[in-house]
Tab-separated table of C-alpha atoms in Angstrom:
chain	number	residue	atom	x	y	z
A	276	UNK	CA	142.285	27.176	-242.343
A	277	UNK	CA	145.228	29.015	-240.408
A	278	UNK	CA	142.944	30.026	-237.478
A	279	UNK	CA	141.458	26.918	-237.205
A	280	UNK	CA	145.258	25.126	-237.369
A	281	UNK	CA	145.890	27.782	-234.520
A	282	UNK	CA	143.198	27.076	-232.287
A	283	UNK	CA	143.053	23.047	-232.706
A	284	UNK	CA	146.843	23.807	-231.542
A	285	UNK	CA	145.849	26.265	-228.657
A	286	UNK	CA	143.327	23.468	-227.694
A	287	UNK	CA	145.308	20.413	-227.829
A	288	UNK	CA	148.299	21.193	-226.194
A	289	UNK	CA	146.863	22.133	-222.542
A	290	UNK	CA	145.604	18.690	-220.172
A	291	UNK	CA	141.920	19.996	-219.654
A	292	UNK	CA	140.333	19.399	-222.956
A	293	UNK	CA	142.052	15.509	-222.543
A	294	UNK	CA	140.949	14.641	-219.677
A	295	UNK	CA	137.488	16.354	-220.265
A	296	UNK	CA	137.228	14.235	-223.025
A	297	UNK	CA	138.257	11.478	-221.103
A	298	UNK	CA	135.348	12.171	-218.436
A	299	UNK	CA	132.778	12.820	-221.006
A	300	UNK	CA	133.175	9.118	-222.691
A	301	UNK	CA	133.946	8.017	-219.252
A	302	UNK	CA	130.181	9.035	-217.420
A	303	UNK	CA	128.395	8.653	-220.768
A	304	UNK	CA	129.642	4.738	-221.146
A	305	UNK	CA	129.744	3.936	-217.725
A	306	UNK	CA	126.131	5.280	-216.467
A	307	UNK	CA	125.588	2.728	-219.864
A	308	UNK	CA	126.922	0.143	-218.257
A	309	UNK	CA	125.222	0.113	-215.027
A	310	UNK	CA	122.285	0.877	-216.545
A	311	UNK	CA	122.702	-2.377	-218.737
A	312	UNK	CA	124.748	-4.231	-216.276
A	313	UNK	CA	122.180	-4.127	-213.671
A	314	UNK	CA	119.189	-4.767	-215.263
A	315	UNK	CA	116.839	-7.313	-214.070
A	316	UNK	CA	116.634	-10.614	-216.454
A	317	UNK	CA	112.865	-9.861	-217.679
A	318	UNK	CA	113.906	-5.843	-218.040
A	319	UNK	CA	113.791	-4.806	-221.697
A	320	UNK	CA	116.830	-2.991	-222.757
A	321	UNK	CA	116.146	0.024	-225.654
A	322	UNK	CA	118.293	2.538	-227.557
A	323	UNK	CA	116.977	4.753	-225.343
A	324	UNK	CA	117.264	3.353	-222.479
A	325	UNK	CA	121.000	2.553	-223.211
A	326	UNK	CA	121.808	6.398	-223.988
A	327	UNK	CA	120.373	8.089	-220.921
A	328	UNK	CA	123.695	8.689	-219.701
A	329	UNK	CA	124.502	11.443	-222.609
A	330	UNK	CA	123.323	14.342	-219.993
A	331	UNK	CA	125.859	13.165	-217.926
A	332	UNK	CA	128.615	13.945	-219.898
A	333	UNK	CA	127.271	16.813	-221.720
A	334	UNK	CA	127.580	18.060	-218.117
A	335	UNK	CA	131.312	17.576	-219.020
A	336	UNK	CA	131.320	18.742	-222.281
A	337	UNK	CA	130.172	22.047	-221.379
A	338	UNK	CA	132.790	22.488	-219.281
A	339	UNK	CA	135.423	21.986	-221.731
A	340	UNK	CA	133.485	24.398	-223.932
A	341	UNK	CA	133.724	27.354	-221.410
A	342	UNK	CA	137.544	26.622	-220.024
A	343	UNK	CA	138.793	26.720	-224.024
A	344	UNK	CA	138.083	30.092	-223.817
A	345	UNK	CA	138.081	31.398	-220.299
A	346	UNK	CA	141.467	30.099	-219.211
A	347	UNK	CA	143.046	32.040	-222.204
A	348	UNK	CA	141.316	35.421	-220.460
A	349	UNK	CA	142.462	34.188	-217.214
A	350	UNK	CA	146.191	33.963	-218.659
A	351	UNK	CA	145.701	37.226	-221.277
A	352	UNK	CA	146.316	35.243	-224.257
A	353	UNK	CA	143.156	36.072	-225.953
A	354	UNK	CA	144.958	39.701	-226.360
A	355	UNK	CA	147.934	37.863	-227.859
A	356	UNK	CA	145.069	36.130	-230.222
A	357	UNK	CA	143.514	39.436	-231.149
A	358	UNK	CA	146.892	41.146	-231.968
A	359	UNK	CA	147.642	38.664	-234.272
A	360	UNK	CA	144.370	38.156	-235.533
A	361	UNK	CA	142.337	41.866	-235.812
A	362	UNK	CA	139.130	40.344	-236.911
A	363	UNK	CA	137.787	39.040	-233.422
A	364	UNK	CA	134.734	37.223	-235.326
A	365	UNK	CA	136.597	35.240	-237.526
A	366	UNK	CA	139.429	34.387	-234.297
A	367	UNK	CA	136.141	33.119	-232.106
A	368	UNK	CA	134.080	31.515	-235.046
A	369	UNK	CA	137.445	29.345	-235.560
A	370	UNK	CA	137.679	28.818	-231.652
A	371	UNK	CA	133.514	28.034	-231.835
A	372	UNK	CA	134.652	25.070	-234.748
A	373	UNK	CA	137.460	23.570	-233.470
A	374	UNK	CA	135.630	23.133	-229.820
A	375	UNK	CA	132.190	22.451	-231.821
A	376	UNK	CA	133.986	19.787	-233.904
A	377	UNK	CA	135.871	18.407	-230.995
A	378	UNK	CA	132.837	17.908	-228.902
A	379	UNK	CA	131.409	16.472	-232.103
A	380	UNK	CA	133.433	13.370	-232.066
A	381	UNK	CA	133.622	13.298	-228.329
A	382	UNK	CA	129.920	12.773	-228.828
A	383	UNK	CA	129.934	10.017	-231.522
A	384	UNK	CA	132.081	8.015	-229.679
A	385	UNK	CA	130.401	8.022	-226.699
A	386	UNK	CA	126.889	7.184	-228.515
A	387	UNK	CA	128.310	4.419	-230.204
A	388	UNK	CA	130.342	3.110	-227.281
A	389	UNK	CA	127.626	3.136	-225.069
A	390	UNK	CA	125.240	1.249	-227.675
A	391	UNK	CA	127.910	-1.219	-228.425
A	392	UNK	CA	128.684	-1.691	-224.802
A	393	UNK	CA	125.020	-2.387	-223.849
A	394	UNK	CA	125.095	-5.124	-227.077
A	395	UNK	CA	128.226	-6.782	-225.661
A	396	UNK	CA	126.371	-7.025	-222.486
A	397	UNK	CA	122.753	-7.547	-223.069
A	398	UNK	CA	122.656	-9.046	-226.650
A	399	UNK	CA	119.143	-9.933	-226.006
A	400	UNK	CA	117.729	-6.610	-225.931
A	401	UNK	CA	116.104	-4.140	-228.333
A	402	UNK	CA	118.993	-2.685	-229.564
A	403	UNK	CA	119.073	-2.878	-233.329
A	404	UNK	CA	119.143	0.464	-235.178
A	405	UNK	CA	116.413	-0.678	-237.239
A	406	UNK	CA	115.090	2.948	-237.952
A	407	UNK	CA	115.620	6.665	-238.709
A	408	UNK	CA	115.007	7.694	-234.820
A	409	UNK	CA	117.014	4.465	-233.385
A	410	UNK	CA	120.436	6.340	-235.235
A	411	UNK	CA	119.258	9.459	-234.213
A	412	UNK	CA	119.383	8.479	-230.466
A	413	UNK	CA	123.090	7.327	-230.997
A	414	UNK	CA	124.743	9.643	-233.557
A	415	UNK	CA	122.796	12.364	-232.553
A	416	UNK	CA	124.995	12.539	-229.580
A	417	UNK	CA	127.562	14.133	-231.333
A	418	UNK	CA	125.244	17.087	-233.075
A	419	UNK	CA	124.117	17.743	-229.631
A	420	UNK	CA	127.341	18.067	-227.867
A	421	UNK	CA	128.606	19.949	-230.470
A	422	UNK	CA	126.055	22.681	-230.625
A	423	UNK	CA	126.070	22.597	-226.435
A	424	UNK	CA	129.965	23.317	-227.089
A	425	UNK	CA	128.778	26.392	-228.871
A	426	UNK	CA	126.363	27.802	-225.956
A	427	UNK	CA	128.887	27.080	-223.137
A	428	UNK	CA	131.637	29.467	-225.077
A	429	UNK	CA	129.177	31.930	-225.817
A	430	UNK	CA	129.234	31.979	-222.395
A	431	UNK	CA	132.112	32.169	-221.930
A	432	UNK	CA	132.947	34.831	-223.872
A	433	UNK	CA	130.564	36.672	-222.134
A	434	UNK	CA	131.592	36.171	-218.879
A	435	UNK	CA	135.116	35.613	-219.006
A	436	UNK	CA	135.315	34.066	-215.752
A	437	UNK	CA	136.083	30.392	-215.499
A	438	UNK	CA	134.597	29.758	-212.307
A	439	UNK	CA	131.434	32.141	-213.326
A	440	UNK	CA	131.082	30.768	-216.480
A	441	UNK	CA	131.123	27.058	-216.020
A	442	UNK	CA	128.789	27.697	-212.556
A	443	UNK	CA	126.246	29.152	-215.204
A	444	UNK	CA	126.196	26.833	-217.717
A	445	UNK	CA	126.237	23.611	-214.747
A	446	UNK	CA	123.824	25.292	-213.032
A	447	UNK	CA	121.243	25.505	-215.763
A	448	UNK	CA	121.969	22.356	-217.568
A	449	UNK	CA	121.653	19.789	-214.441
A	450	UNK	CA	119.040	22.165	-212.317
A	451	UNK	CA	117.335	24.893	-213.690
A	452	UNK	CA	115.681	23.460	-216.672
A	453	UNK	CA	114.157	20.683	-213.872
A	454	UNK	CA	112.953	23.497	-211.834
A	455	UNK	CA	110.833	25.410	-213.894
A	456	UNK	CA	108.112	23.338	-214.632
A	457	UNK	CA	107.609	24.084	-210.736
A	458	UNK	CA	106.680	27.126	-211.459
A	459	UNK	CA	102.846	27.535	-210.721
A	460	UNK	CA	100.567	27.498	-213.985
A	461	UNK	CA	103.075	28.830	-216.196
A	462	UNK	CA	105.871	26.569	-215.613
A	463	UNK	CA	105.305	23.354	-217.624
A	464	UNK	CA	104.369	26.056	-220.491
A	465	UNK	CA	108.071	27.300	-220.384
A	466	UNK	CA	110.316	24.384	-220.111
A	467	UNK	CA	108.684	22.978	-223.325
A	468	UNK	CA	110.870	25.550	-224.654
A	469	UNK	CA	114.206	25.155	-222.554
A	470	UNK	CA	117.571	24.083	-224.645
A	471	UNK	CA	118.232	21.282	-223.329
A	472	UNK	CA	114.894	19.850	-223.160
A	473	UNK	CA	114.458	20.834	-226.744
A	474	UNK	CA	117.074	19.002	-227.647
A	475	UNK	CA	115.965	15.744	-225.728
A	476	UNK	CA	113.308	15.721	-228.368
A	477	UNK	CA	115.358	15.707	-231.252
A	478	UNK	CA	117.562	12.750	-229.628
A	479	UNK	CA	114.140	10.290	-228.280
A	480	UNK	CA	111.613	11.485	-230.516
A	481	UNK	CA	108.184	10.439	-229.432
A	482	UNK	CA	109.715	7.348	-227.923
A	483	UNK	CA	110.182	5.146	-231.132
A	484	UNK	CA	113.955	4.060	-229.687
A	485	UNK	CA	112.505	3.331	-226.756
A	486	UNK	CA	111.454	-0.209	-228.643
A	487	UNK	CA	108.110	-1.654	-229.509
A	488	UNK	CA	106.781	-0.369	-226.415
A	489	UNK	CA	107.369	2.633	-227.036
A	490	UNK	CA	107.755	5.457	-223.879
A	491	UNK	CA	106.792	2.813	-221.660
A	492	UNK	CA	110.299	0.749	-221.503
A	493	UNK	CA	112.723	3.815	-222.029
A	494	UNK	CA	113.847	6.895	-219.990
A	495	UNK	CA	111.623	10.168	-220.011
A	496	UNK	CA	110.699	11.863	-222.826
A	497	UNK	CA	110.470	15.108	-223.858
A	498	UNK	CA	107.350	17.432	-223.581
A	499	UNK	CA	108.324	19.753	-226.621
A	500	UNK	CA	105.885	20.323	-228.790
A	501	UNK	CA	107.999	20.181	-231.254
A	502	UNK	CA	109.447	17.525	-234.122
A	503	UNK	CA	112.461	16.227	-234.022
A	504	UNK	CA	113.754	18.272	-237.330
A	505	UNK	CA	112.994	21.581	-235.533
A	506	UNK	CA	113.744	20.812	-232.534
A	507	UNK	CA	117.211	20.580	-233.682
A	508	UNK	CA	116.639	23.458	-235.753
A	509	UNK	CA	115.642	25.323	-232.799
A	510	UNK	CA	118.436	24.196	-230.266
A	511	UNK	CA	121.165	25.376	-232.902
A	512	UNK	CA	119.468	28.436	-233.393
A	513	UNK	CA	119.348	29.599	-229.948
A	514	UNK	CA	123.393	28.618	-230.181
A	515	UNK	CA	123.827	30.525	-233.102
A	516	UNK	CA	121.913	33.359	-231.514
A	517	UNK	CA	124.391	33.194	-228.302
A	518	UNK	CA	127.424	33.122	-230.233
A	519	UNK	CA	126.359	35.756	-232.611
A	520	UNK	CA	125.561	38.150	-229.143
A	521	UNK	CA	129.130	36.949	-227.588
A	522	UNK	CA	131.137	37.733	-230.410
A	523	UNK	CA	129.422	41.560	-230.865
A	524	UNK	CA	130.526	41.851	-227.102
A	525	UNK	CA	133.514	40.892	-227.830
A	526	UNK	CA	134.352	43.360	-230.557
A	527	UNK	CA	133.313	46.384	-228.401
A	528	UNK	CA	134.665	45.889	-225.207
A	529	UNK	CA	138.742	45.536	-224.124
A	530	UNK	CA	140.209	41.742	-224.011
């Protein structure tokens, strides 16, 4: 409990993780909002529909993930951190938590918000969580985030470079995972297995959020093979796997 008292300190008391959190809900409500705000009158508004803008600030999320931890080797207090604290596992599985858990709530809050939002302003539409996959879509938000917290500071630790690290982990979460299925004959074969798309299954499902029409009134789904249950299961492993790598890096090489 004293490392994770010592990093929610570390974390709280610099501006970046504030206002990142303030961007996340920010994108994620507002794309809600103009997605609900300008719909036509006959337009059908979903769960789905009405939570597209999570990518948006996951974008920002992962961000916050990778500066918790590369601004301290940008400013050598990670070697302060390891002095104090020998074990460097236990120091970055605290650091992994606290920015985990963080993300966590930034995530809930910006699922609900944008649901409620698109209630106050379309009451007419299909937005009842009526089922298992309509609170998935909206407090699901906040498992995703928090495991796409975990990947970005694996990252980070890796790299160590702020600028580096957040290019990376931008880079593949708004482009590259789009770009593979370009790939000829092989491609659509691989991104059924990318993160992030992955994880897009376990938030829309086969589309049951998307309201009694199914896919046909909400955003894109996901082409993962994949249920729901493992495609959570997978996303967190391949987070778990990252961190697991980053932190045996970190024990063997100089902060």
């Amino acid at each position: 409990m004293t490392l994770l008292a010592v990093e929610r300190i570390k974390l709280f008391t610099t501006r970046s993780p504030w206002w990142c959190a303030l961007a996340a809900l920010a994108v994620t409500i507002g794309f809600s909002a103009l997605i609900t705000g300008t719909a036509d009158t006959g337009e059908l508004i979903t769960v789905s529909s009405a939570e597209f803008g999570y990518t948006f600030g996951m974008a920002v999320i992962v961000v916050l993930a990778a500066l918790a931890v590369t601004t301290e080797y940008r400013f050598n207090t990670i070697k302060t951190t390891f002095q104090a604290v020998p074990n460097r596992g236990a120091a970055l599985l605290a650091k992994a938590g606290v920015v985990g858990g963080l993300a966590f709530v930034i995530g809930e809050l910006a699922g609900f918000g944008s649901w409620g939002l698109a209630k106050l302003l379309k009451p007419s539409g299909d937005l009842a969580l009526n089922s298992t996959a309509d609170w998935i879509n909206v407090a699901g938000i906040g498992v995703v985030y928090a495991i796409a917290a975990v990947i970005a500071l694996s990252v980070g630790i890796l790299i160590r470079h702020s600028a580096g690290a957040i290019s990376l982990v931008l880079i593949y979460n708004l482009a590259v995972e789009q770009l593979v299925p370009l790939i000829p004959k092989v491609g659509n074969k691989i991104h059924e297995w990318m993160p992030f798309n992955v994880a897009h299954k376990f938030l829309t499902g086969t589309g049951e959020s998307n309201g009694s029409r199914g896919g046909e009134m909400g955003p894109p789904l996901s082409d993962s093979p994949l249920s729901p249950g493992w495609a959570l299961a997978y996303f967190a492993g391949i987070a778990l796997v990252l961190l697991t790598i980053s932190i045996v890096v970190a024990k063997r090489r100089d902060a």
